[in-house]
Coordinates of N, CA and C in Angstrom, one line a residue:
X290 N -48.5 -19.3 -26.0 CA -47.9 -19.9 -27.2 C -46.4 -20.3 -26.8
X291 N -46.3 -21.5 -27.4 CA -44.9 -22.2 -27.1 C -43.8 -21.9 -28.2
X292 N -42.8 -21.3 -28.1 CA -41.8 -20.9 -28.9 C -42.2 -20.3 -30.1
X293 N -43.1 -19.1 -29.9 CA -43.8 -18.5 -31.1 C -42.6 -17.9 -32.1
X294 N -41.5 -17.5 -31.6 CA -40.6 -16.9 -32.4 C -39.9 -17.9 -33.3
X295 N -39.7 -19.0 -32.8 CA -39.4 -20.0 -33.8 C -40.2 -20.6 -34.7
X296 N -41.4 -20.7 -34.3 CA -42.4 -21.1 -35.4 C -42.8 -20.0 -36.3
X297 N -42.7 -18.6 -35.7 CA -42.7 -17.5 -36.7 C -41.8 -17.6 -38.0
X298 N -40.4 -18.0 -37.5 CA -39.4 -18.1 -38.4 C -39.7 -19.3 -39.4
X299 N -40.2 -20.4 -39.0 CA -40.5 -21.4 -39.8 C -41.6 -21.0 -40.8
X300 N -42.6 -20.5 -40.3 CA -43.8 -20.1 -41.1 C -43.4 -19.1 -42.1
X301 N -42.6 -18.1 -41.7 CA -42.2 -17.2 -42.8 C -41.4 -17.9 -43.9
X302 N -40.5 -18.8 -43.5 CA -39.6 -19.4 -44.5 C -40.4 -20.2 -45.4
X303 N -41.7 -20.9 -44.9 CA -42.3 -21.7 -45.7 C -43.0 -20.8 -46.7
X304 N -43.4 -19.6 -46.4 CA -44.0 -18.7 -47.5 C -43.2 -17.8 -48.3
X305 N -41.8 -18.4 -48.1 CA -40.9 -17.6 -49.1 C -40.6 -16.3 -48.6
X306 N -40.8 -15.9 -47.2 CA -40.5 -14.6 -46.7 C -39.3 -14.5 -45.8
X307 N -38.8 -13.3 -45.5 CA -37.7 -13.3 -44.6 C -38.1 -12.2 -43.4
X308 N -37.1 -12.4 -42.5 CA -37.1 -11.5 -41.2 C -36.2 -10.5 -41.2
X309 N -36.4 -9.4 -40.7 CA -35.6 -8.2 -40.6 C -35.6 -7.6 -39.3
X310 N -34.6 -6.9 -38.8 CA -34.7 -6.2 -37.5 C -35.0 -4.8 -37.8
X311 N -35.9 -4.2 -36.9 CA -36.2 -2.9 -37.0 C -35.8 -2.1 -35.7
X312 N -34.6 -1.6 -35.7 CA -34.1 -1.2 -34.4 C -34.8 0.1 -33.8
X313 N -35.8 0.7 -34.7 CA -36.4 1.8 -34.1 C -37.7 1.4 -33.3
X314 N -38.0 0.3 -33.4 CA -39.3 -0.4 -32.7 C -38.8 -1.3 -31.5
X315 N -39.4 -0.9 -30.2 CA -39.0 -2.0 -29.1 C -40.4 -2.2 -28.6
X316 N -40.2 -3.5 -27.8 CA -41.4 -4.1 -27.3 C -41.1 -4.4 -25.9
X317 N -41.9 -4.1 -24.7 CA -41.5 -4.4 -23.5 C -41.9 -5.9 -23.3
X318 N -40.9 -6.6 -22.4 CA -41.0 -8.2 -22.2 C -40.8 -8.3 -20.7
X319 N -41.1 -9.4 -20.2 CA -40.9 -9.7 -18.8 C -39.6 -10.7 -18.8
X320 N -38.4 -10.2 -18.3 CA -37.3 -11.2 -18.2 C -37.4 -11.9 -16.8
X321 N -37.0 -13.1 -16.9 CA -37.0 -13.9 -15.6 C -36.1 -13.3 -14.5
X322 N -36.8 -13.4 -13.3 CA -36.0 -12.8 -12.1 C -35.8 -13.9 -11.1
X323 N -36.1 -15.2 -11.5 CA -36.0 -16.3 -10.6 C -36.0 -17.6 -11.3
X324 N -35.6 -18.7 -10.6 CA -35.5 -19.9 -11.3 C -37.0 -20.6 -11.4
X325 N -37.5 -20.6 -10.3 CA -38.9 -21.1 -9.9 C -40.0 -20.2 -9.3
X326 N -39.7 -19.0 -9.2 CA -40.6 -17.9 -8.5 C -41.8 -17.6 -9.2
X327 N -42.5 -16.7 -8.8 CA -43.8 -16.3 -9.3 C -43.6 -15.4 -10.6
X328 N -44.5 -15.4 -11.4 CA -44.4 -14.6 -12.6 C -43.4 -15.3 -13.6
X329 N -42.9 -14.5 -14.3 CA -41.9 -14.9 -15.5 C -40.6 -15.4 -14.9
X330 N -40.6 -16.7 -14.6 CA -39.5 -17.3 -14.1 C -38.7 -18.1 -15.4
X331 N -37.4 -18.6 -14.9 CA -36.5 -19.3 -15.8 C -37.0 -20.5 -16.2
X332 N -37.7 -21.3 -15.3 CA -38.2 -22.6 -15.6 C -39.2 -22.5 -16.7
X333 N -40.2 -21.5 -16.5 CA -41.3 -21.4 -17.3 C -40.8 -20.9 -18.8
X334 N -39.9 -19.9 -18.7 CA -39.4 -19.5 -20.0 C -38.5 -20.7 -20.8
X335 N -37.8 -21.3 -20.2 CA -36.8 -22.3 -20.8 C -37.5 -23.6 -21.0
X336 N -37.8 -24.2 -19.9 CA -38.3 -25.6 -19.9 C -39.6 -25.7 -20.6
X337 N -40.6 -24.9 -20.2 CA -41.9 -25.0 -20.7 C -42.3 -24.3 -22.2
X338 N -41.2 -23.6 -22.6 CA -41.4 -22.9 -23.8 C -40.1 -23.1 -25.0
X339 N -39.1 -22.5 -24.5 CA -38.0 -22.3 -25.6 C -37.3 -23.7 -25.8
X340 N -37.1 -24.3 -24.8 CA -36.1 -25.5 -25.0 C -37.1 -26.7 -25.4
X341 N -38.3 -26.7 -24.8 CA -39.3 -27.6 -25.3 C -39.6 -27.5 -26.7
X342 N -39.7 -26.4 -27.1 CA -40.1 -26.1 -28.6 C -39.1 -26.6 -29.6
X343 N -37.8 -26.5 -29.1 CA -36.6 -27.0 -30.1 C -37.0 -28.5 -30.3
X344 N -37.4 -29.1 -29.3 CA -37.7 -30.8 -29.6 C -38.9 -31.0 -30.3
X345 N -40.0 -30.3 -30.1 CA -41.2 -30.3 -30.7 C -41.2 -30.0 -32.2
X346 N -40.1 -29.0 -32.5 CA -40.0 -28.7 -33.8 C -38.7 -29.4 -34.5
X347 N -38.3 -30.3 -33.8 CA -37.1 -31.1 -34.3 C -37.3 -31.7 -35.9
X348 N -38.3 -32.3 -35.9 CA -38.6 -32.7 -37.2 C -38.7 -31.8 -38.4
X349 N -39.1 -30.7 -38.1 CA -39.3 -29.6 -39.0 C -38.0 -29.1 -39.5
X350 N -37.0 -29.0 -38.4 CA -35.7 -28.5 -38.6 C -34.8 -29.5 -39.4
X351 N -35.0 -30.8 -39.1 CA -34.2 -31.8 -39.7 C -34.8 -32.0 -41.2
X352 N -36.0 -31.8 -41.5 CA -36.6 -31.8 -42.9 C -36.0 -30.8 -43.5
X353 N -35.9 -29.5 -43.1 CA -35.4 -28.2 -43.7 C -33.9 -28.5 -44.1
X354 N -33.2 -29.2 -43.1 CA -31.8 -29.4 -43.3 C -31.4 -30.4 -44.5
X355 N -32.3 -31.4 -44.6 CA -31.9 -32.3 -45.6 C -32.5 -32.0 -46.9
X356 N -33.4 -31.0 -46.9 CA -34.0 -30.7 -48.2 C -33.0 -29.9 -49.3
X357 N -33.1 -30.1 -50.4 CA -32.1 -29.5 -51.3 C -31.9 -28.0 -51.1
X358 N -33.0 -27.3 -51.0 CA -33.0 -25.9 -50.9 C -33.8 -25.5 -49.6
X359 N -33.5 -24.4 -49.0 CA -34.2 -23.9 -47.9 C -35.3 -22.9 -48.4
X360 N -36.5 -23.2 -47.9 CA -37.6 -22.1 -48.3 C -37.2 -20.8 -47.7
X361 N -37.6 -19.7 -48.6 CA -37.3 -18.5 -48.1 C -36.0 -17.9 -48.3
X362 N -35.1 -18.8 -48.9 CA -33.7 -18.4 -49.2 C -33.7 -17.9 -50.6
X363 N -34.7 -17.8 -51.2 CA -34.9 -17.3 -52.7 C -34.0 -18.2 -53.6
X364 N -33.7 -19.4 -53.2 CA -32.8 -20.2 -53.9 C -31.4 -19.9 -54.2
X365 N -30.9 -18.9 -53.6 CA -29.7 -18.4 -53.7 C -28.7 -19.3 -53.0
X366 N -27.4 -19.5 -53.3 CA -26.6 -20.4 -52.7 C -26.2 -19.7 -51.4
X367 N -26.0 -18.4 -51.2 CA -25.7 -17.8 -50.0 C -26.8 -17.9 -48.9
X368 N -27.9 -17.7 -49.4 CA -29.1 -17.8 -48.7 C -29.3 -19.2 -48.0
X369 N -29.2 -20.3 -48.9 CA -29.4 -21.5 -48.7 C -28.1 -21.9 -47.6
X370 N -27.1 -21.5 -47.8 CA -25.9 -21.8 -46.9 C -26.2 -21.3 -45.4
X371 N -26.6 -20.1 -45.4 CA -26.8 -19.4 -44.0 C -28.0 -20.3 -43.4
X372 N -29.2 -20.6 -44.0 CA -30.1 -21.3 -43.4 C -29.8 -22.7 -43.0
X373 N -28.9 -23.5 -43.9 CA -28.3 -24.7 -43.6 C -27.5 -24.6 -42.3
X374 N -26.8 -23.6 -42.1 CA -25.8 -23.6 -41.0 C -26.7 -23.4 -39.8
X375 N -27.8 -22.6 -39.7 CA -28.7 -22.4 -38.7 C -29.4 -23.7 -38.4
X376 N -29.9 -24.4 -39.4 CA -30.7 -25.6 -39.1 C -29.8 -26.7 -38.7
X377 N -28.5 -26.6 -39.1 CA -27.5 -27.7 -38.6 C -27.3 -27.5 -37.1
X378 N -27.1 -26.3 -36.7 CA -26.9 -26.0 -35.4 C -28.1 -26.4 -34.5
X379 N -29.1 -26.3 -35.0 CA -30.3 -26.4 -34.3 C -30.6 -28.0 -33.9
X380 N -30.2 -28.7 -35.2 CA -30.3 -30.2 -35.1 C -29.2 -30.7 -34.2
X381 N -28.1 -30.4 -34.3 CA -27.1 -31.0 -33.4 C -27.3 -30.6 -32.0
X382 N -27.6 -29.3 -31.6 CA -27.8 -29.0 -30.3 C -29.0 -29.7 -29.7
X383 N -30.1 -29.9 -30.5 CA -31.2 -30.8 -29.9 C -30.8 -32.1 -29.6
X384 N -30.0 -32.7 -30.6 CA -29.6 -34.1 -30.6 C -28.7 -34.4 -29.2
X385 N -27.8 -33.3 -29.2 CA -26.9 -33.4 -27.8 C -27.6 -33.5 -26.7
X386 N -28.7 -32.8 -26.4 CA -29.6 -33.0 -25.3 C -30.0 -34.3 -24.9
X387 N -30.2 -35.2 -25.9 CA -30.7 -36.5 -25.6 C -29.3 -37.4 -25.4
X388 N -28.2 -37.1 -25.8 CA -26.9 -37.7 -25.6 C -26.5 -37.4 -24.1
X389 N -26.7 -36.3 -23.7 CA -26.5 -36.0 -22.3 C -27.1 -36.9 -21.2
X390 N -28.3 -37.3 -21.6 CA -29.0 -38.2 -20.5 C -28.3 -39.5 -20.4
X391 N -28.0 -40.2 -21.3 CA -27.3 -41.7 -21.2 C -25.8 -41.4 -20.6
X392 N -25.3 -40.3 -21.2 CA -23.8 -40.1 -20.7 C -23.9 -39.6 -19.2
X393 N -24.8 -39.0 -18.7 CA -24.8 -38.5 -17.3 C -24.9 -39.9 -16.5
X394 N -26.0 -40.6 -16.9 CA -26.4 -41.8 -16.1 C -25.2 -42.7 -16.0
X395 N -24.5 -43.0 -17.3 CA -23.3 -43.9 -17.1 C -22.1 -43.3 -16.4
X396 N -22.0 -42.1 -16.4 CA -20.7 -41.6 -15.8 C -21.0 -40.8 -14.4
X397 N -22.2 -41.0 -14.0 CA -22.6 -40.4 -12.7 C -21.7 -40.8 -11.4
X398 N -21.3 -42.0 -11.4 CA -20.6 -42.4 -10.1 C -19.0 -42.4 -10.5
X399 N -18.5 -41.7 -11.6 CA -17.2 -41.5 -12.1 C -16.7 -40.1 -11.5
X400 N -15.9 -39.8 -10.7 CA -15.4 -38.6 -10.0 C -14.7 -37.7 -11.2
X401 N -14.1 -38.4 -12.0 CA -13.3 -37.8 -13.1 C -14.2 -37.1 -14.1
X402 N -15.3 -37.6 -14.3 CA -16.3 -37.0 -15.1 C -16.6 -35.7 -14.7
X403 N -17.1 -35.4 -13.4 CA -17.5 -34.4 -12.7 C -16.3 -33.4 -12.5
X404 N -15.2 -33.7 -12.4 CA -14.0 -32.8 -12.4 C -13.7 -32.2 -13.8
X405 N -13.6 -33.1 -14.6 CA -13.5 -32.6 -16.1 C -14.6 -31.6 -16.4
X406 N -15.8 -32.1 -16.2 CA -17.0 -31.3 -16.5 C -16.8 -29.8 -15.7
X407 N -16.4 -29.8 -14.5 CA -16.3 -28.6 -13.9 C -15.3 -27.7 -14.5
X408 N -14.1 -28.5 -14.8 CA -12.9 -27.7 -15.4 C -13.4 -27.0 -16.7
X409 N -14.2 -27.8 -17.4 CA -14.6 -27.4 -18.8 C -15.5 -26.1 -18.6
X410 N -16.5 -26.2 -17.7 CA -17.2 -25.2 -17.5 C -16.7 -23.9 -17.0
X411 N -15.5 -24.1 -16.2 CA -14.9 -22.9 -15.7 C -14.1 -22.2 -16.7
X412 N -13.5 -23.0 -17.8 CA -12.9 -22.2 -18.8 C -13.9 -21.3 -19.6
X413 N -15.2 -21.8 -19.4 CA -16.0 -20.8 -20.3 C -16.1 -19.4 -19.8
X414 N -15.6 -19.2 -18.5 CA -15.6 -17.8 -18.1 C -14.5 -16.9 -18.7
X415 N -13.5 -17.8 -19.3 CA -12.2 -17.0 -19.9 C -12.7 -16.0 -20.9
X416 N -13.6 -16.5 -22.0 CA -14.0 -15.9 -23.0 C -14.7 -14.3 -22.6
X417 N -15.8 -14.5 -21.6 CA -16.3 -13.1 -21.3 C -15.5 -12.4 -20.4
X418 N -14.7 -12.9 -19.7 CA -13.5 -12.1 -19.0 C -12.7 -11.3 -19.9
X419 N -12.3 -12.0 -21.1 CA -11.5 -11.2 -22.0 C -12.3 -10.3 -22.8
X420 N -13.4 -10.5 -23.0 CA -14.3 -9.7 -23.9 C -14.7 -8.3 -23.1
X421 N -14.9 -8.5 -21.6 CA -15.3 -7.4 -20.9 C -14.1 -6.6 -20.2
X422 N -13.0 -7.4 -19.9 CA -11.9 -6.6 -19.4 C -10.6 -6.5 -20.1
X423 N -10.5 -7.1 -21.4 CA -9.4 -6.9 -22.0 C -9.8 -6.7 -23.7
X424 N -11.0 -6.6 -23.8 CA -11.5 -6.7 -25.2 C -12.3 -5.2 -25.5
X425 N -13.3 -5.2 -26.5 CA -13.7 -4.1 -26.9 C -14.8 -3.5 -25.9
X426 N -15.4 -4.4 -24.9 CA -16.4 -3.9 -24.0 C -15.6 -3.1 -22.7
X427 N -14.2 -3.3 -22.7 CA -13.5 -2.7 -21.6 C -13.7 -1.1 -21.7
X428 N -13.9 -0.6 -22.9 CA -14.1 0.8 -23.1 C -15.7 1.2 -23.3
X429 N -16.5 0.3 -23.0 CA -17.8 0.5 -23.2 C -18.7 0.1 -21.9
X430 N -18.5 1.1 -20.8 CA -19.1 0.7 -19.6 C -20.6 0.5 -19.6
X431 N -21.3 1.0 -20.7 CA -22.8 0.9 -20.8 C -23.0 -0.5 -21.2
X432 N -22.2 -1.3 -21.8 CA -22.3 -2.7 -22.3 C -21.5 -3.7 -21.3
X433 N -20.5 -3.2 -20.5 CA -19.7 -4.1 -19.9 C -20.5 -4.8 -18.7
X434 N -20.1 -6.1 -18.5 CA -20.8 -6.9 -17.4 C -20.1 -6.8 -16.2
X435 N -20.7 -6.8 -15.0 CA -19.9 -6.7 -13.8 C -19.2 -8.0 -13.6
X436 N -18.2 -8.0 -12.8 CA -17.3 -9.2 -12.6 C -18.0 -10.4 -12.0
X437 N -19.0 -10.0 -11.1 CA -19.8 -11.2 -10.6 C -20.5 -11.8 -11.6
X438 N -21.0 -11.3 -12.5 CA -21.8 -11.8 -13.7 C -21.0 -12.8 -14.6
X439 N -19.7 -12.1 -14.7 CA -18.8 -12.9 -15.6 C -18.4 -14.2 -15.0
X440 N -18.0 -14.2 -13.6 CA -17.7 -15.2 -12.9 C -18.7 -16.4 -12.8
X441 N -19.9 -15.8 -12.7 CA -21.0 -16.9 -12.4 C -21.4 -17.4 -13.8
X442 N -20.9 -17.0 -14.9 CA -21.2 -17.4 -16.3 C -21.3 -19.0 -16.2
X443 N -20.2 -19.7 -15.8 CA -20.2 -21.2 -16.0 C -21.3 -21.7 -15.1
X444 N -21.9 -21.2 -14.0 CA -22.9 -21.8 -13.3 C -24.2 -21.8 -14.1
X445 N -24.4 -20.7 -14.9 CA -25.5 -20.6 -15.7 C -25.4 -21.4 -17.1
X446 N -24.3 -21.6 -17.4 CA -24.0 -22.7 -18.5 C -24.5 -23.9 -18.0
X447 N -24.1 -24.3 -16.8 CA -24.6 -25.7 -16.3 C -26.1 -25.7 -16.2
X448 N -26.7 -24.6 -15.7 CA -28.1 -24.5 -15.5 C -28.8 -24.6 -16.8
X449 N -28.2 -24.0 -18.0 CA -28.8 -24.0 -19.2 C -28.7 -25.4 -19.8
X450 N -27.7 -26.3 -19.5 CA -27.8 -27.7 -20.0 C -28.7 -28.4 -19.3
X451 N -29.0 -28.1 -17.9 CA -30.0 -28.9 -17.2 C -31.4 -28.6 -17.8
X452 N -31.6 -27.3 -17.9 CA -33.0 -26.9 -18.7 C -33.2 -27.4 -19.9
X453 N -32.1 -27.7 -20.7 CA -32.3 -28.2 -22.1 C -32.5 -29.5 -22.1
X454 N -32.1 -30.3 -21.0 CA -32.7 -31.8 -21.0 C -33.9 -31.9 -20.4
X455 N -34.2 -31.0 -19.3 CA -35.6 -31.0 -18.8 C -36.7 -30.6 -20.0
X456 N -36.3 -29.7 -20.7 CA -37.2 -29.3 -21.8 C -37.4 -30.4 -22.9
X457 N -36.4 -31.4 -23.1 CA -36.5 -32.5 -24.0 C -37.5 -33.5 -23.5
X458 N -37.3 -33.6 -22.0 CA -38.1 -34.7 -21.3 C -39.6 -34.2 -21.3
X459 N -39.7 -32.9 -21.1 CA -41.1 -32.4 -21.2 C -41.9 -32.5 -22.2
X460 N -41.2 -32.3 -23.4 CA -41.6 -32.4 -24.9 C -42.2 -33.8 -25.1
X461 N -41.5 -34.9 -24.7 CA -41.8 -36.2 -24.9 C -42.8 -36.8 -23.9
X462 N -42.7 -36.3 -22.7 CA -43.4 -37.2 -21.6 C -44.7 -36.3 -21.3
X463 N -44.8 -34.9 -21.5 CA -46.0 -34.1 -21.1 C -46.6 -33.6 -22.4
X464 N -45.8 -32.8 -23.1 CA -46.3 -32.0 -24.2 C -46.9 -32.8 -25.3
X465 N -46.3 -33.6 -25.8 CA -46.7 -34.5 -26.9 C -47.9 -35.3 -26.6
X466 N -47.8 -35.9 -25.6 CA -49.0 -37.1 -25.3 C -50.2 -36.2 -25.0
X467 N -50.3 -34.9 -24.7 CA -51.4 -34.2 -24.4 C -51.6 -33.1 -25.2
X468 N -51.0 -33.2 -26.4 CA -51.1 -32.0 -27.4 C -52.5 -31.9 -27.8
X469 N -52.9 -30.7 -28.0 CA -54.1 -30.2 -28.5 C -54.1 -29.0 -29.3
X470 N -54.5 -29.1 -30.5 CA -54.5 -28.0 -31.4 C -55.1 -26.7 -30.9
X471 N -54.2 -25.5 -30.8 CA -54.6 -24.3 -30.2 C -55.3 -23.5 -31.4
X472 N -56.3 -22.8 -31.0 CA -56.9 -21.9 -32.2 C -56.0 -20.9 -32.7
X473 N -55.9 -20.6 -33.9 CA -55.2 -19.6 -34.6 C -55.5 -18.2 -34.2
X474 N -54.7 -17.2 -34.6 CA -55.0 -15.8 -34.2 C -56.3 -15.5 -34.9
X475 N -56.7 -15.9 -36.2 CA -57.9 -15.5 -36.7 C -59.2 -16.2 -36.0
X476 N -59.0 -17.3 -35.4 CA -60.0 -18.1 -34.7 C -60.2 -17.3 -33.2
X477 N -59.2 -16.9 -32.8 CA -59.2 -16.1 -31.6 C -59.9 -14.9 -31.6
X478 N -59.6 -14.1 -32.7 CA -60.4 -12.9 -33.1 C -61.9 -13.2 -33.2
X479 N -62.1 -14.2 -33.9 CA -63.7 -14.4 -34.1 C -64.3 -14.7 -32.9
X480 N -63.5 -15.3 -32.0 CA -64.2 -15.7 -30.5 C -64.1 -14.6 -29.8
X481 N -63.5 -13.4 -30.2 CA -63.2 -12.2 -29.3 C -62.6 -12.6 -28.1
X482 N -61.5 -13.5 -28.2 CA -60.7 -13.8 -27.1 C -60.1 -12.7 -26.4
X483 N -60.2 -12.4 -25.1 CA -59.5 -11.3 -24.3 C -58.0 -11.1 -24.5
X484 N -57.4 -12.2 -25.0 CA -56.0 -12.0 -25.2 C -55.8 -11.3 -26.5
X485 N -56.7 -11.0 -27.4 CA -56.6 -10.3 -28.7 C -56.8 -8.7 -28.2
X486 N -55.7 -8.2 -27.4 CA -55.9 -6.9 -27.0 C -56.2 -5.7 -28.2
X487 N -55.8 -6.1 -29.3 CA -56.0 -5.2 -30.4 C -57.2 -5.0 -30.8
X488 N -58.2 -5.8 -30.3 CA -59.6 -5.7 -30.8 C -60.3 -4.8 -29.8
X489 N -59.7 -4.4 -28.7 CA -60.2 -3.5 -27.8 C -59.7 -2.0 -28.3
X490 N -60.5 -1.3 -28.9 CA -60.1 0.0 -29.3 C -59.6 0.8 -28.2
X491 N -60.4 0.9 -27.2 CA -59.9 1.8 -25.9 C -58.7 1.4 -25.4
X492 N -58.3 0.1 -25.3 CA -57.2 -0.4 -24.7 C -56.1 0.2 -25.7
X493 N -56.2 -0.2 -27.0 CA -55.2 0.3 -28.1 C -54.8 1.7 -27.9
X494 N -55.9 2.6 -27.8 CA -55.7 4.0 -27.8 C -54.9 4.3 -26.4
X495 N -55.1 3.6 -25.3 CA -54.3 3.7 -24.1 C -52.8 3.5 -24.1
X496 N -52.6 2.1 -25.0 CA -51.1 1.8 -25.3 C -50.6 2.9 -26.1
X497 N -51.2 3.5 -27.2 CA -50.7 4.5 -28.1 C -50.4 5.8 -27.2
X498 N -51.3 6.2 -26.5 CA -51.0 7.3 -25.6 C -49.8 7.2 -24.6
X499 N -49.7 5.9 -24.1 CA -48.7 5.7 -23.1 C -47.3 5.6 -24.0
X500 N -47.2 5.2 -25.2 CA -46.0 5.3 -25.9 C -45.6 6.6 -26.3

């Protein structure tokens, strides 16, 4: 599935439903341990899934943004404003990825551009420094990030900008031209697809016992 969390949000909104968090329930997940290594890596998570999906779902986000009311907001003013803000942020962020491409090409040979870009990203470390060592997290060692992680934050910020653009290019050059409709969950169940682990009663019992 590509960006199933975003698609779930749009799907629930179309049905007039809402999402809520249940802190009593947790699910295991595979966090990336490398950029391009085996298994769950950063490239696979971001470029092939999350960032690419932002662009494949851009039309949906834009349509929701310009519509008078947001579905799922119960037509309340506050509900609509909250959803419009989220959709506006998504549209602006997705558009900025495309603006980065010509900007980088035009300014690639200008040393001042890279100096200013480096300085801008270095300033990004100030906020987590204050938060972790002079703010509320200073007294929360269980949540506090180590100094190495805080200082390297600007590097990850640059890396995120790069994978955002890569996700945009992949959406247009690879995913969209080769798009094929994938079977729905119901269709997968009818085909008894092995990915529907909930159909395997024995496996479900093992999962329940393990929990």
